[in-house]
PDB file of C-alpha atoms and ligand atoms in Angstrom:
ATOM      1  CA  UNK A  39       0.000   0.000   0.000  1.00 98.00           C
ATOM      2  CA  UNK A  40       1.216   2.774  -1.386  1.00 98.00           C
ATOM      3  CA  UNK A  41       5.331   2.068  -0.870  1.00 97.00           C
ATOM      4  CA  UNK A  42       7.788   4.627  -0.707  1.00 97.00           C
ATOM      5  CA  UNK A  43      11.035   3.271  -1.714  1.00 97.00           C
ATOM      6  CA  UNK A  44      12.586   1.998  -4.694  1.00 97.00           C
ATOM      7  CA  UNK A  45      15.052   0.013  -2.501  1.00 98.00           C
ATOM      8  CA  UNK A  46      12.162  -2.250  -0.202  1.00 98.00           C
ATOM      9  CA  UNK A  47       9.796  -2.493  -3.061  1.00 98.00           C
ATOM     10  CA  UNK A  48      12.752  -4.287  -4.577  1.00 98.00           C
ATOM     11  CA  UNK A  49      13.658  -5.825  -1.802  1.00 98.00           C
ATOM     12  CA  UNK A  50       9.284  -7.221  -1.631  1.00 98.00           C
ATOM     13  CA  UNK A  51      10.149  -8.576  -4.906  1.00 98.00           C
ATOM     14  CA  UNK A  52      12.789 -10.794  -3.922  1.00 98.00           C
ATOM     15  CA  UNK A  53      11.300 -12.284  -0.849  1.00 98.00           C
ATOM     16  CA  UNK A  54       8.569 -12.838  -2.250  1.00 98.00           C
ATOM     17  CA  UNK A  55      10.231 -15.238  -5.036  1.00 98.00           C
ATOM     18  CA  UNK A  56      12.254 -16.347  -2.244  1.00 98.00           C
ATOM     19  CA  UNK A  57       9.300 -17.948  -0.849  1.00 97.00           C
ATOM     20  CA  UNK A  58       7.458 -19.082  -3.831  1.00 96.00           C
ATOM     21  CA  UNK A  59       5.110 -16.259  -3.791  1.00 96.00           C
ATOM     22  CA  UNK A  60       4.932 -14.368  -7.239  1.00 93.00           C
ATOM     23  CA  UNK A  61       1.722 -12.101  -7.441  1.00 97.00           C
ATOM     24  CA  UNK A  62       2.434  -8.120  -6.435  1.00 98.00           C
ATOM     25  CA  UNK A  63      -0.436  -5.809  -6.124  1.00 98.00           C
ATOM     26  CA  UNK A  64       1.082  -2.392  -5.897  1.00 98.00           C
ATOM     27  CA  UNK A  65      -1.374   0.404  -4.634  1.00 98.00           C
ATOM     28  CA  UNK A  66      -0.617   3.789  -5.453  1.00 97.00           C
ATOM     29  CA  UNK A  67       3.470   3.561  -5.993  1.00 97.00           C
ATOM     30  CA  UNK A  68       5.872   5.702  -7.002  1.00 97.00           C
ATOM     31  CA  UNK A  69       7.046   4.828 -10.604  1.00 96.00           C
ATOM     32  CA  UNK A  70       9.284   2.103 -10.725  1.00 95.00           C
ATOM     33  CA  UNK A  71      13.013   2.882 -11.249  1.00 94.00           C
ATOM     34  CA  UNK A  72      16.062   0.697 -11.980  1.00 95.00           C
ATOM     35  CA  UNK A  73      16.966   1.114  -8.438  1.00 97.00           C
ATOM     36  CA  UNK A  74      14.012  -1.226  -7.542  1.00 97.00           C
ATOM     37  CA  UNK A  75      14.648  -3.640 -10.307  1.00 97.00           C
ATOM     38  CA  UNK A  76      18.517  -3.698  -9.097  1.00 97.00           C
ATOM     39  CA  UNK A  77      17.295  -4.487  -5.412  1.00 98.00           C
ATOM     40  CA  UNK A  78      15.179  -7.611  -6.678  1.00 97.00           C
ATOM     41  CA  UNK A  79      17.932  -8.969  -7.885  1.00 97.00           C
ATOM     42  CA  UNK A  80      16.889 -12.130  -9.775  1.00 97.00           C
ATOM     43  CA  UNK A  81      12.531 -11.342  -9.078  1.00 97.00           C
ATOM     44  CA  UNK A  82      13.029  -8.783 -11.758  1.00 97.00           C
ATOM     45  CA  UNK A  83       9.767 -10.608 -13.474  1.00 97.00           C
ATOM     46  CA  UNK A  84       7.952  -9.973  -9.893  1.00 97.00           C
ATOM     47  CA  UNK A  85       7.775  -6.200 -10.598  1.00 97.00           C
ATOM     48  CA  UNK A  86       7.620  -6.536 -14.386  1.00 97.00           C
ATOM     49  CA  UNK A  87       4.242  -8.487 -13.732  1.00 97.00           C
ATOM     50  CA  UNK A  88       2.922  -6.109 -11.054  1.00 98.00           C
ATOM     51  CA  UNK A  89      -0.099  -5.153 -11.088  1.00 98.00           C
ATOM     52  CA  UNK A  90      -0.410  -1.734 -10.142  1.00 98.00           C
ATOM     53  CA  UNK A  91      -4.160  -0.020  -9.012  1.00 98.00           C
ATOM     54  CA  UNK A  92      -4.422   3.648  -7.612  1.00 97.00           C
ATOM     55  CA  UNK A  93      -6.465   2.649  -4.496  1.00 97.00           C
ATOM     56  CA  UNK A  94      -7.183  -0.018  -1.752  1.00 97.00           C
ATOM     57  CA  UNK A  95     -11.005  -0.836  -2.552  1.00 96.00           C
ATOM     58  CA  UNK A  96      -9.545  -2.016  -5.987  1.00 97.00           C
ATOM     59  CA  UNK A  97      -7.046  -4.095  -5.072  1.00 97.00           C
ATOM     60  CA  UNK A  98      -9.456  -5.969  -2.363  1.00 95.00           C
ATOM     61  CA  UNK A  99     -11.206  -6.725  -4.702  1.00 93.00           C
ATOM     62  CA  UNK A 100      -8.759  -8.831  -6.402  1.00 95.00           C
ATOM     63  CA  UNK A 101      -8.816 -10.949  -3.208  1.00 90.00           C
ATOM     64  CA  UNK A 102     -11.180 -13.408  -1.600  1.00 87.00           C
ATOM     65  CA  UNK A 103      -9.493 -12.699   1.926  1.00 85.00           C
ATOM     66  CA  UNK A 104      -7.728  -9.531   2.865  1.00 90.00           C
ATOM     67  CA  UNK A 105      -5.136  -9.958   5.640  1.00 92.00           C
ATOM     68  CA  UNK A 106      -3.867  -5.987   6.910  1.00 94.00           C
ATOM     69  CA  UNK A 107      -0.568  -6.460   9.002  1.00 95.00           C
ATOM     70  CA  UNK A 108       0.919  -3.951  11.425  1.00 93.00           C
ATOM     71  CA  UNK A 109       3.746  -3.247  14.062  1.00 91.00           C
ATOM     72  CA  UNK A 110       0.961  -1.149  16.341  1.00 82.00           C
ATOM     73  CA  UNK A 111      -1.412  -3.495  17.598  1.00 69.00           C
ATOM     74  CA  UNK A 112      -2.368  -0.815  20.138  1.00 58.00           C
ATOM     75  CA  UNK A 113      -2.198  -0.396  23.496  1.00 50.00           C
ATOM     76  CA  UNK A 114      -5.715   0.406  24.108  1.00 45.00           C
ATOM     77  CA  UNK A 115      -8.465  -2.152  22.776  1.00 47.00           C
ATOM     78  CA  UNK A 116      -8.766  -1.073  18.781  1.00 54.00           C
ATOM     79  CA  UNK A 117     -10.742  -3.417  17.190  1.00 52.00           C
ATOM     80  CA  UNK A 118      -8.962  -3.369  13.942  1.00 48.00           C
ATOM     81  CA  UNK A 119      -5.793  -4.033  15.542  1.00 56.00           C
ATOM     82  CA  UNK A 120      -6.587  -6.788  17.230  1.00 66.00           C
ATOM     83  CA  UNK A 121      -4.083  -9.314  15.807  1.00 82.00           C
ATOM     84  CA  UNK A 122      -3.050 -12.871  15.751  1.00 88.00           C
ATOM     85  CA  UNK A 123       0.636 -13.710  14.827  1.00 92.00           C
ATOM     86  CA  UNK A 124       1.824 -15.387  11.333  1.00 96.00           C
ATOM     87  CA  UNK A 125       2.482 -18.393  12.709  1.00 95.00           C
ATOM     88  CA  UNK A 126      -1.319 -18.764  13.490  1.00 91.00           C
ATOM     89  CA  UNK A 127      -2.103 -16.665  10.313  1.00 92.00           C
ATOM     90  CA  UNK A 128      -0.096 -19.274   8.310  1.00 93.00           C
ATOM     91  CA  UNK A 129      -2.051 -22.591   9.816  1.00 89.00           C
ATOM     92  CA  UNK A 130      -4.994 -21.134   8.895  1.00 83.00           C
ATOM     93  CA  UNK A 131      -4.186 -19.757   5.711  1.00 84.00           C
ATOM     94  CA  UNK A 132      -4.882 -23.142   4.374  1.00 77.00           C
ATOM     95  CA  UNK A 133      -8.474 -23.523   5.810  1.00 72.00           C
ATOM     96  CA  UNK A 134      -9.457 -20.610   2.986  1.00 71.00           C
ATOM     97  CA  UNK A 135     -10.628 -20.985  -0.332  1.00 68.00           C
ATOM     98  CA  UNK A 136      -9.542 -18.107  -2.679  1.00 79.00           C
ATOM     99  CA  UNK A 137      -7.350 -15.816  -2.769  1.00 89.00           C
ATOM    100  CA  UNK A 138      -5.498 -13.956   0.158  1.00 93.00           C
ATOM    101  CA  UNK A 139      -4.240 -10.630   0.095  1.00 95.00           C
ATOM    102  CA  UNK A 140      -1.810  -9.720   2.807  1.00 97.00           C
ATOM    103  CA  UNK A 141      -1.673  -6.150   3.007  1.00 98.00           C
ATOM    104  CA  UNK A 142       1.757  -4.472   4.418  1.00 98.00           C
ATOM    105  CA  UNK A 143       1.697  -0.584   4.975  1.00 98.00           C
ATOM    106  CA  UNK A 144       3.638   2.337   3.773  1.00 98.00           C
ATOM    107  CA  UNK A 145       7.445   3.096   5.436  1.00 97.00           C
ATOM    108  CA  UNK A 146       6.188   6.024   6.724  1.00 96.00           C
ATOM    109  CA  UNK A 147       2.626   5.635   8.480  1.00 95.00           C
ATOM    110  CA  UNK A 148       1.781   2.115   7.722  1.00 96.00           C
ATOM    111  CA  UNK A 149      -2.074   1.466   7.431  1.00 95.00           C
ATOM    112  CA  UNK A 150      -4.452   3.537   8.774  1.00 93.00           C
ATOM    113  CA  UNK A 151      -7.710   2.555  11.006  1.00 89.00           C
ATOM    114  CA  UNK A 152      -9.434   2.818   8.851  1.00 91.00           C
ATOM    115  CA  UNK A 153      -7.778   0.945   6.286  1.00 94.00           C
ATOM    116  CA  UNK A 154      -7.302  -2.023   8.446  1.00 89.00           C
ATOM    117  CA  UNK A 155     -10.913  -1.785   8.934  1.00 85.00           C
ATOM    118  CA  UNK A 156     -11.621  -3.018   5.630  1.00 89.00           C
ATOM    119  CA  UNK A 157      -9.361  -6.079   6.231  1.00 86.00           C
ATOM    120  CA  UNK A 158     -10.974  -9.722   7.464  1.00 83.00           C
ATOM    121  CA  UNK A 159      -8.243 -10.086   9.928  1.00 86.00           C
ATOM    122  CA  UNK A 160      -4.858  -8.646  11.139  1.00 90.00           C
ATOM    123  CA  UNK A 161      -2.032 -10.196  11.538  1.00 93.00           C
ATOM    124  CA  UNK A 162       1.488  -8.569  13.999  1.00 94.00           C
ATOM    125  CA  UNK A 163       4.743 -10.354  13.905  1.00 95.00           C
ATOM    126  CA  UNK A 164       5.452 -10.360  17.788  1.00 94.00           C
ATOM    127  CA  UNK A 165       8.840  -8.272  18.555  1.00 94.00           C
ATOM    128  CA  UNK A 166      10.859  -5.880  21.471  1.00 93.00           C
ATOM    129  CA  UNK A 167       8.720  -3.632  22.424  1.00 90.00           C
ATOM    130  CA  UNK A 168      11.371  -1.288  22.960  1.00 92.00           C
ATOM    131  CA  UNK A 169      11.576  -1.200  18.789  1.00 93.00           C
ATOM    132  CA  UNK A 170       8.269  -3.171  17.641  1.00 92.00           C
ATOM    133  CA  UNK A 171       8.239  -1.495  14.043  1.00 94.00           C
ATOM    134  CA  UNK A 172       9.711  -3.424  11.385  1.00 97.00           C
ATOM    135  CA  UNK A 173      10.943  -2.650   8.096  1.00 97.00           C
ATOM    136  CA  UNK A 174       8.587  -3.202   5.257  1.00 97.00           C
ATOM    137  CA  UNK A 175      10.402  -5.699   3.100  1.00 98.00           C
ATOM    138  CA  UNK A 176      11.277  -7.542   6.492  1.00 98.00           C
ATOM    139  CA  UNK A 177       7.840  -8.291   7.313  1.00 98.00           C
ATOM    140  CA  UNK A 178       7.172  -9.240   4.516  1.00 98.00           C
ATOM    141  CA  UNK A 179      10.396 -12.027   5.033  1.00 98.00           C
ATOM    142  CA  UNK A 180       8.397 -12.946   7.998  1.00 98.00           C
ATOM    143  CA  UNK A 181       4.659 -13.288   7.161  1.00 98.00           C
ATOM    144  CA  UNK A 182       5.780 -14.842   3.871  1.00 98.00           C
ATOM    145  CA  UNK A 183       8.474 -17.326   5.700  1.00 98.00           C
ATOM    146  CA  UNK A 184       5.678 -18.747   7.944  1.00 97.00           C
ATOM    147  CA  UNK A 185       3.406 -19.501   5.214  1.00 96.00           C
ATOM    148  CA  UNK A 186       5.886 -21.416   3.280  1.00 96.00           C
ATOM    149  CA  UNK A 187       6.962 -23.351   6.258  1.00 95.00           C
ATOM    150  CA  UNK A 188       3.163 -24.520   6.797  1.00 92.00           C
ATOM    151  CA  UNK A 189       3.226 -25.116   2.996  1.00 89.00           C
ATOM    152  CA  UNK A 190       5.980 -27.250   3.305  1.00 89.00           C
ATOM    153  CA  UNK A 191       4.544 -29.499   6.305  1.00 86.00           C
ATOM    154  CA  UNK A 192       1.447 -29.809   4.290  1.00 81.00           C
ATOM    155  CA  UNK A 193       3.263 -31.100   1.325  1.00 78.00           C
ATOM    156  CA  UNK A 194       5.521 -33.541   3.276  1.00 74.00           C
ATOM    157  CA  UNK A 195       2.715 -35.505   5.533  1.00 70.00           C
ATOM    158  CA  UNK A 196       0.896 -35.532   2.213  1.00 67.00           C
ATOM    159  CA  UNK A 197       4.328 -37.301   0.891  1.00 61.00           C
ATOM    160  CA  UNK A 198       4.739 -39.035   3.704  1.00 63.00           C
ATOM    161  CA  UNK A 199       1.032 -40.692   3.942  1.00 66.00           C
ATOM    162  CA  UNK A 200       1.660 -42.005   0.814  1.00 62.00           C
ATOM    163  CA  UNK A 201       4.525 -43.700   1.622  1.00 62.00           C
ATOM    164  CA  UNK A 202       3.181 -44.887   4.942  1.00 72.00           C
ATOM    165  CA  UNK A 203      -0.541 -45.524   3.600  1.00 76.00           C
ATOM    166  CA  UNK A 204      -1.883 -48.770   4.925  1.00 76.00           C
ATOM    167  CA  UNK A 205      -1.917 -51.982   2.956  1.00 80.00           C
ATOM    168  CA  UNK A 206      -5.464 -52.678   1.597  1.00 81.00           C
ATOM    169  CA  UNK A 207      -6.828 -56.101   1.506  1.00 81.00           C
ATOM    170  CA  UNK A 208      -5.832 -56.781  -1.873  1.00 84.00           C
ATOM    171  CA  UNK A 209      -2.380 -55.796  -1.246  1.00 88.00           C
ATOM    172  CA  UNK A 210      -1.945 -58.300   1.458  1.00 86.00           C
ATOM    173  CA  UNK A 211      -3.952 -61.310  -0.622  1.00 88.00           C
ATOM    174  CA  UNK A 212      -1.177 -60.828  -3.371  1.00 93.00           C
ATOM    175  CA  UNK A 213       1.406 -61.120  -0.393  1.00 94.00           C
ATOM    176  CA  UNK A 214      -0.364 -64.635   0.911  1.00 92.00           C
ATOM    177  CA  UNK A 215      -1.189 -65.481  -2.540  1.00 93.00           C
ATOM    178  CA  UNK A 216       2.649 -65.648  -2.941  1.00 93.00           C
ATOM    179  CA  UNK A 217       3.500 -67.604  -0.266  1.00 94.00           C
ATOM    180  CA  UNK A 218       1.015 -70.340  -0.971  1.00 94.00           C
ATOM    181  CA  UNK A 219       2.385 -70.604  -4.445  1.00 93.00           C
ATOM    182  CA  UNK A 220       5.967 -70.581  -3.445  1.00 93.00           C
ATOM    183  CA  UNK A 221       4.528 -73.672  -0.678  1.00 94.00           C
ATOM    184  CA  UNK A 222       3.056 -75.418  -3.430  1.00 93.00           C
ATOM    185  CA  UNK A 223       6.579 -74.596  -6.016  1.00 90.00           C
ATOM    186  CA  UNK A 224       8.395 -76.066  -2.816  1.00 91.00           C
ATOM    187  CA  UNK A 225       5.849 -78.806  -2.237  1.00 92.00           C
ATOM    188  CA  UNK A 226       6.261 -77.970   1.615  1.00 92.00           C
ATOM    189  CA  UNK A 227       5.004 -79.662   3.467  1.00 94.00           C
ATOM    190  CA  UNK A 228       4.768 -82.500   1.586  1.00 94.00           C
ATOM    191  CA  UNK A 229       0.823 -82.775   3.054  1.00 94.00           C
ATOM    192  CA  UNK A 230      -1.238 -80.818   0.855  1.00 94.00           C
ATOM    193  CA  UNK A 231      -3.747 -80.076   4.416  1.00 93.00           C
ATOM    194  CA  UNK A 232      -1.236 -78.721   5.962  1.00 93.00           C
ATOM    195  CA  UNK A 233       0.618 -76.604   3.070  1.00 94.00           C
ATOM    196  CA  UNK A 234      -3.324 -74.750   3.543  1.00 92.00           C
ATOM    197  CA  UNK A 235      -2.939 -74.783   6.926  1.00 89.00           C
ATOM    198  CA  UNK A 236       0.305 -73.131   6.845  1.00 93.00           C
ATOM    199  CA  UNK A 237      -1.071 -70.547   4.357  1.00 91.00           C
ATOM    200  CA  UNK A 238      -4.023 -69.990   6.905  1.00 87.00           C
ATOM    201  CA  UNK A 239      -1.482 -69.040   9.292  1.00 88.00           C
ATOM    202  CA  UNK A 240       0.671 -66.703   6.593  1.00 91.00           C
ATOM    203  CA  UNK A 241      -2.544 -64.694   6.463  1.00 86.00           C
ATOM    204  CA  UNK A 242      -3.380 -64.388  10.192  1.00 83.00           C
ATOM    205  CA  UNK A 243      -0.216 -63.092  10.674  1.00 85.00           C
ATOM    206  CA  UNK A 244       0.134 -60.799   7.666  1.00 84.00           C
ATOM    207  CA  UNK A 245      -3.734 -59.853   8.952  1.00 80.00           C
ATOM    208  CA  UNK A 246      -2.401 -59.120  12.409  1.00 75.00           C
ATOM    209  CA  UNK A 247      -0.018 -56.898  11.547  1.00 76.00           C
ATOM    210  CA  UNK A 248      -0.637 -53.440  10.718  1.00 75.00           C
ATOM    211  CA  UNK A 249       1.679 -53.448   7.608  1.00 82.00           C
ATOM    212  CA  UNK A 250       2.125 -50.668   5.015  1.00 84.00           C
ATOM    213  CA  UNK A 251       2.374 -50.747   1.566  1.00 84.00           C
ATOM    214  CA  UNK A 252       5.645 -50.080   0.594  1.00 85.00           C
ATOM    215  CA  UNK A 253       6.776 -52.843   3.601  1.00 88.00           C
ATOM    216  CA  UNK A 254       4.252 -55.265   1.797  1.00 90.00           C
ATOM    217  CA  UNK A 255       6.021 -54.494  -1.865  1.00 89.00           C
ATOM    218  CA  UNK A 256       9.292 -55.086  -0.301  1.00 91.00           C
ATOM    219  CA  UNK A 257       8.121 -58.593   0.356  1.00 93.00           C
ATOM    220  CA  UNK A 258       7.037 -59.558  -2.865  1.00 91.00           C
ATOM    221  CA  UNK A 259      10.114 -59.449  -4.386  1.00 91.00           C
ATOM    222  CA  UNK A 260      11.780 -62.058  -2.752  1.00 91.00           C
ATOM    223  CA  UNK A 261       9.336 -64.301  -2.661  1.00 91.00           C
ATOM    224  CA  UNK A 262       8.903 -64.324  -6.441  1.00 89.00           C
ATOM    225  CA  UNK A 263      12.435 -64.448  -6.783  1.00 90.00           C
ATOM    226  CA  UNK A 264      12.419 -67.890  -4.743  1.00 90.00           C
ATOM    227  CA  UNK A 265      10.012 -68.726  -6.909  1.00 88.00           C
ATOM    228  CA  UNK A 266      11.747 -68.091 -10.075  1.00 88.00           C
ATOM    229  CA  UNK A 267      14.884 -69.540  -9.016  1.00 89.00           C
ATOM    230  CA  UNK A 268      12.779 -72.842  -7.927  1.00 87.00           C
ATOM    231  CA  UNK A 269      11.387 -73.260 -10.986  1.00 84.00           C
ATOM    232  CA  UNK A 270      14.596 -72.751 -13.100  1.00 86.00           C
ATOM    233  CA  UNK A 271      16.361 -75.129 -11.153  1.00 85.00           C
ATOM    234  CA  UNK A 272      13.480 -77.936 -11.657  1.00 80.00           C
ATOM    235  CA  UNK A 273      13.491 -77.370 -15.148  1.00 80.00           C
ATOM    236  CA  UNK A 274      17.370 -77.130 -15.115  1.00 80.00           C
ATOM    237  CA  UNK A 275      17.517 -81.008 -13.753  1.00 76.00           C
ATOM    238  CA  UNK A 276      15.040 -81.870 -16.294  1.00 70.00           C
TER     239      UNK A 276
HETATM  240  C1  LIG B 228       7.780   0.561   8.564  1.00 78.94           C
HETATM  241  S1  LIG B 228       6.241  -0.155   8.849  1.00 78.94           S
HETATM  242  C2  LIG B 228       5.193   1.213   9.116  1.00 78.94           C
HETATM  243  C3  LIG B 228       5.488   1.963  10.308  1.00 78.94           C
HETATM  244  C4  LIG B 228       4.529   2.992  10.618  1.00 78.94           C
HETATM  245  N1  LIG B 228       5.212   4.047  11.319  1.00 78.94           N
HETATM  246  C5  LIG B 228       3.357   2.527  11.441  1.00 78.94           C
HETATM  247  O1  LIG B 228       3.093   3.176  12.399  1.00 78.94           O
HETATM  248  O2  LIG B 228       2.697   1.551  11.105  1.00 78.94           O
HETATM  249  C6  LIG B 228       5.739  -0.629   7.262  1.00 78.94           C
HETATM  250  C7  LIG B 228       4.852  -1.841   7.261  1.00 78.94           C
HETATM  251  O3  LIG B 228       5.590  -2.992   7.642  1.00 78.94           O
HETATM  252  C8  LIG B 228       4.708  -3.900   8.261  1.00 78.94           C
HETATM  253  N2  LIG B 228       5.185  -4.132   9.646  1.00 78.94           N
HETATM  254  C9  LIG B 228       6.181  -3.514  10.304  1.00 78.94           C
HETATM  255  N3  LIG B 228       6.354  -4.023  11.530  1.00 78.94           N
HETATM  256  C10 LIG B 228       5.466  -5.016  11.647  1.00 78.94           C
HETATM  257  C11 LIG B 228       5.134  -5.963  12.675  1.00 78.94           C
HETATM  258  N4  LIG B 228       5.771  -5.988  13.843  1.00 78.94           N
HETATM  259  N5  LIG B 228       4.143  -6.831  12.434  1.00 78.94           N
HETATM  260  C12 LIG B 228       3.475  -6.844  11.261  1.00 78.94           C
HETATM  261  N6  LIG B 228       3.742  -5.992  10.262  1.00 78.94           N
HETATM  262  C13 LIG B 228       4.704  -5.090  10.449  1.00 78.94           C
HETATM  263  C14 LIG B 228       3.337  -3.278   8.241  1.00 78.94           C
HETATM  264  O4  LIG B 228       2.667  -3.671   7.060  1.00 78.94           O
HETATM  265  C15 LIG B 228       3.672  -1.833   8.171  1.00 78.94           C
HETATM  266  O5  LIG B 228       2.615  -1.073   7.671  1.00 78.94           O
END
């Protein structure tokens, strides 16, 4: 909102692409001058693809969910500073449909009342009170830092339920369907009754056992192998 230096909206740029974030809604800037392409280093294409609106009702608009953030979360009850932290902010950034605006404030006077007013939420990154007010771009480090942390648990339980997903029924019937060929490739024991009984068993256990599915693939392979190499030798003798 409304930024006043070359050198932090640069600086916006290149966090921003630091954490995977690449849309910039510029309210009201000043125009932009080398000296703010030279500050976002390699996020050039950040400002390049700006898009830049003259006020604040048009760029809510452009969002589903408009998050206001400030250093002055008041000392006397304000309503529309009333904040939660980004760490909370971030968790629940992932509950929302849509699009979310998070709306930093100019160097000089931030956002007003007023302007926070219009916001769903606000969000203060907790810090000395003896110097509370950070600078623009670095807030921005923050707010956008805790978002891609969340977004980076999300995607590894997601990663890691698939490798540690439970194996279904027919995962574990392939497993015991296996083992009773292999029996019968073996002809062990000799007693066909109690090869099945022994099979019975195979599955209990296997049925027992809460086993994933990459732990049930791992035990295919030998067993086929065995297999194989069973059969090759009885046809090798022949
Ligand atoms: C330099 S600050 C503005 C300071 C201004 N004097 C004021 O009173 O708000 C520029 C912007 O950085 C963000 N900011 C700075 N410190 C913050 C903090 N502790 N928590 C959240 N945002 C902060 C806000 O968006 C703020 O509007």
């Amino acid at each position: 909102m409304e930024p006043e230096y070359q050198m932090n909206i640069g600086f916006v740029a290149r966090v921003m692409k630091n954490f995977g974030v690449r849309e910039l809604i510029l309210v009201n800037p000043p125009e932009l001058t080398g000296e703010a392409y030279k500050f976002a280093m390699h996020a050039k294409d950040v400002l390049e693809n700006a898009k830049i609106v003259t006020t604040l009702d048009e760029a809510l608009k452009m969002v589903d969910v408009a998050v206001g953030t400030t250093g002055v979360s008041g000392k006397v009850y304000l309503p529309e500073r009333t904040p939660i932290s980004p760490e909370e902010f971030a968790k629940r950034s992932f509950l929302y449909s849509g699009k979310i605006g998070i709306f930093f404030g100019r160097e000089s006077k931030g956002l007003s009342n007023d302007e926070l007013e219009k916001m769903d939420f606000t969000v203060t990154i907790p810090t000395s009170e003896e110097y509370p007010i950070m600078n623009l771009s670095h807030a921005v480090a923050v707010v956008l830092y805790e978002v891609y942390k969340q977004k980076i648990k999300a995607e590894t339980s997601t990663e890691e339920n698939r490798h540690l997903r439970k194996a279904t029924r027919e995962e574990k019937d392939i497993l015991v369907r296996y083992w009773s060929e292999l029996l019968e490739t073996l002809n062990y024991p000799k007693d066909p009754i109690r090869r099945k009984y022994y099979t019975i068993m195979f599955r209990r256990v296997i049925g027992r056992s809460f086993i994933y599915a990459r732990e049930i693939y791992s035990l295919y392979g030998p067993l086929r192998l065995a297999m194989e190499k069973i059969k090759r030798c009885e046809n090798d003798k022949h």
